[in-house]
PDB file of C-alpha atoms in Angstrom:
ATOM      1  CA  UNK C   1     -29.904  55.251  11.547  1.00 53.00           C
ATOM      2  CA  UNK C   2     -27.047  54.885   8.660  1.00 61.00           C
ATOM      3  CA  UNK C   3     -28.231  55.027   5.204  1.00 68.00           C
ATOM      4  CA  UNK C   4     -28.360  51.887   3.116  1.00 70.00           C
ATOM      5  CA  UNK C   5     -24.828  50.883   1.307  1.00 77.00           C
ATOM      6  CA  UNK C   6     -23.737  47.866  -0.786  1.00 84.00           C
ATOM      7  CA  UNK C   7     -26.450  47.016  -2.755  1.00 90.00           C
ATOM      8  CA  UNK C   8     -26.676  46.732  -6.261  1.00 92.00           C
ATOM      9  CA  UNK C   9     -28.844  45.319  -9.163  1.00 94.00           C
ATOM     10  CA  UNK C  10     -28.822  44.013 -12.640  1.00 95.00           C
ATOM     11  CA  UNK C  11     -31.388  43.380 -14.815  1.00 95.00           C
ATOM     12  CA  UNK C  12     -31.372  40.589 -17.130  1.00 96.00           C
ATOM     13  CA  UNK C  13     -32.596  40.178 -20.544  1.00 95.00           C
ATOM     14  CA  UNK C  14     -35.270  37.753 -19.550  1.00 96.00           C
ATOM     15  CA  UNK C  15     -36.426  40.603 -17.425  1.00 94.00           C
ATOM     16  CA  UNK C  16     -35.195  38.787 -13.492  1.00 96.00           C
ATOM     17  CA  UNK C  17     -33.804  41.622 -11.725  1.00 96.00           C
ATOM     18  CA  UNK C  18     -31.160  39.966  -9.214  1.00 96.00           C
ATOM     19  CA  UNK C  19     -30.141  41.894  -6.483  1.00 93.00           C
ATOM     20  CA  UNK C  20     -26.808  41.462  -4.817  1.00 91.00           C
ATOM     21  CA  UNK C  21     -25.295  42.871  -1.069  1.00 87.00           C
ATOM     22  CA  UNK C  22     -21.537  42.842  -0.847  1.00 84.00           C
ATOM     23  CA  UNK C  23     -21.144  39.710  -3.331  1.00 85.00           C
ATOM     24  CA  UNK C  24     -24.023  37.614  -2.425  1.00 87.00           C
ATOM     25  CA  UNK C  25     -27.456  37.492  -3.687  1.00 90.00           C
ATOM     26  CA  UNK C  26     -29.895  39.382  -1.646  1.00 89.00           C
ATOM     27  CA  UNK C  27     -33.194  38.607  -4.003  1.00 91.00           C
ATOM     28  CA  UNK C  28     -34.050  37.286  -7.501  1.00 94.00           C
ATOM     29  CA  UNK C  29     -37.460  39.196  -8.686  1.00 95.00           C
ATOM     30  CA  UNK C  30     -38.826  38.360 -11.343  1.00 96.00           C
ATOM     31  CA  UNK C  31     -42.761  39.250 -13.665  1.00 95.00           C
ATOM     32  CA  UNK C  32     -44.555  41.808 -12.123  1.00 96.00           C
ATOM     33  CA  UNK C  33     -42.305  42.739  -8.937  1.00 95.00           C
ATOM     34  CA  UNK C  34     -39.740  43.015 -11.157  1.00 96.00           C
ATOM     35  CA  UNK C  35     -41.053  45.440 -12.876  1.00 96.00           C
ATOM     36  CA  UNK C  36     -42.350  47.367 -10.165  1.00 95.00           C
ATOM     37  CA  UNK C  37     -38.968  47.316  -8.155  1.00 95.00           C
ATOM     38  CA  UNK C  38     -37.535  48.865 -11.176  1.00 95.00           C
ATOM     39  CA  UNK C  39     -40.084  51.775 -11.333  1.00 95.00           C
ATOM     40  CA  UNK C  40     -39.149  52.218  -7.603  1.00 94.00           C
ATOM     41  CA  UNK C  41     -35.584  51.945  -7.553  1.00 93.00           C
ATOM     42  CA  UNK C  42     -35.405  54.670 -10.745  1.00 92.00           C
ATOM     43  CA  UNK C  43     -37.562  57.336  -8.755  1.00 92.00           C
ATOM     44  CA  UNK C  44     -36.684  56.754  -5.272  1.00 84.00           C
ATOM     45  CA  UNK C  45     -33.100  56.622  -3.760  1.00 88.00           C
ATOM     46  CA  UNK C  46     -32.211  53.312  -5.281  1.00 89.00           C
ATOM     47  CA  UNK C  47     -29.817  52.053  -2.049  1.00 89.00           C
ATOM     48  CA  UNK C  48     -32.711  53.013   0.299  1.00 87.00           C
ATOM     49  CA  UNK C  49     -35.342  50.972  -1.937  1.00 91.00           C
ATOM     50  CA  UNK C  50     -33.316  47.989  -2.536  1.00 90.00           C
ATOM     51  CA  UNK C  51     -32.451  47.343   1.095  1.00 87.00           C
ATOM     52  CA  UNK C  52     -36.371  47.552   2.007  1.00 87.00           C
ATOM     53  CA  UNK C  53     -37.128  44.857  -0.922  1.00 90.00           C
ATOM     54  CA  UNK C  54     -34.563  42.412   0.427  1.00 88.00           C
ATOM     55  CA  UNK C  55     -35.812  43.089   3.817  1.00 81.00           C
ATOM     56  CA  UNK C  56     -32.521  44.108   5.433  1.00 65.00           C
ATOM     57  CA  UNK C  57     -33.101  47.198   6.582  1.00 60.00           C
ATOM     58  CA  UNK C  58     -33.835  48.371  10.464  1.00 57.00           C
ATOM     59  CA  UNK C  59     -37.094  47.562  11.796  1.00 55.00           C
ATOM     60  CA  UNK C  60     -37.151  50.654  14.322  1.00 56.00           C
ATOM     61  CA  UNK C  61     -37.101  48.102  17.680  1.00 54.00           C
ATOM     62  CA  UNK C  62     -33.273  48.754  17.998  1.00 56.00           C
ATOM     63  CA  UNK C  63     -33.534  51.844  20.306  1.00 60.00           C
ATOM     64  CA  UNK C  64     -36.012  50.222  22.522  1.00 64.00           C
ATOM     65  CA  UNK C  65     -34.462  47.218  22.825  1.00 64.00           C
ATOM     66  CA  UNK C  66     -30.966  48.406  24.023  1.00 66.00           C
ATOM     67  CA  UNK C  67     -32.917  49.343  27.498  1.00 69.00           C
ATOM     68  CA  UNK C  68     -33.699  45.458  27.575  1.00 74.00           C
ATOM     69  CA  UNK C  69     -32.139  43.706  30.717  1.00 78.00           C
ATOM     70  CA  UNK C  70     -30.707  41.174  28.043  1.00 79.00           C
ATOM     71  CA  UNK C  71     -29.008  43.268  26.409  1.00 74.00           C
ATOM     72  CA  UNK C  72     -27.746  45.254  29.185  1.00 71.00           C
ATOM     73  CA  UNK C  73     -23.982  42.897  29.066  1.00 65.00           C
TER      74      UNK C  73
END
């Protein structure tokens, strides 16, 4: 599975974090998970911890489901 890329945040002076993929907005946090998204993202690999918060990130069923007769093209 490919490591996380493209993501980046910035943090406001109201205190909204708004995260962005590419040059779209992926999530606007704000209070509380705003905060803790921040404590995350500064101790953790920041890419890998963005892309779970947004929820674009691989849900392990790929492998499994490129056996599917569906998907068998």
């Amino acid at each position: 599975m490919p490591r996380p890329h493209g993501f980046q945040y910035d943090q406001r002076a109201d205190g909204t974090v708004v995260i962005t993929h590419g040059a779209r907005t992926a999530a606007t946090l704000r209070g509380p998970r705003a905060e803790q998204f921040l404590t995350e993202a500064q101790s953790g690999d920041a890419q890998l911890v963005m892309a779970r918060w947004t929820g674009n990130y691989k849900r392990g069923n790929e492998r499994v489901s490129r056996g599917h007769p569906r998907n068998a093209g």
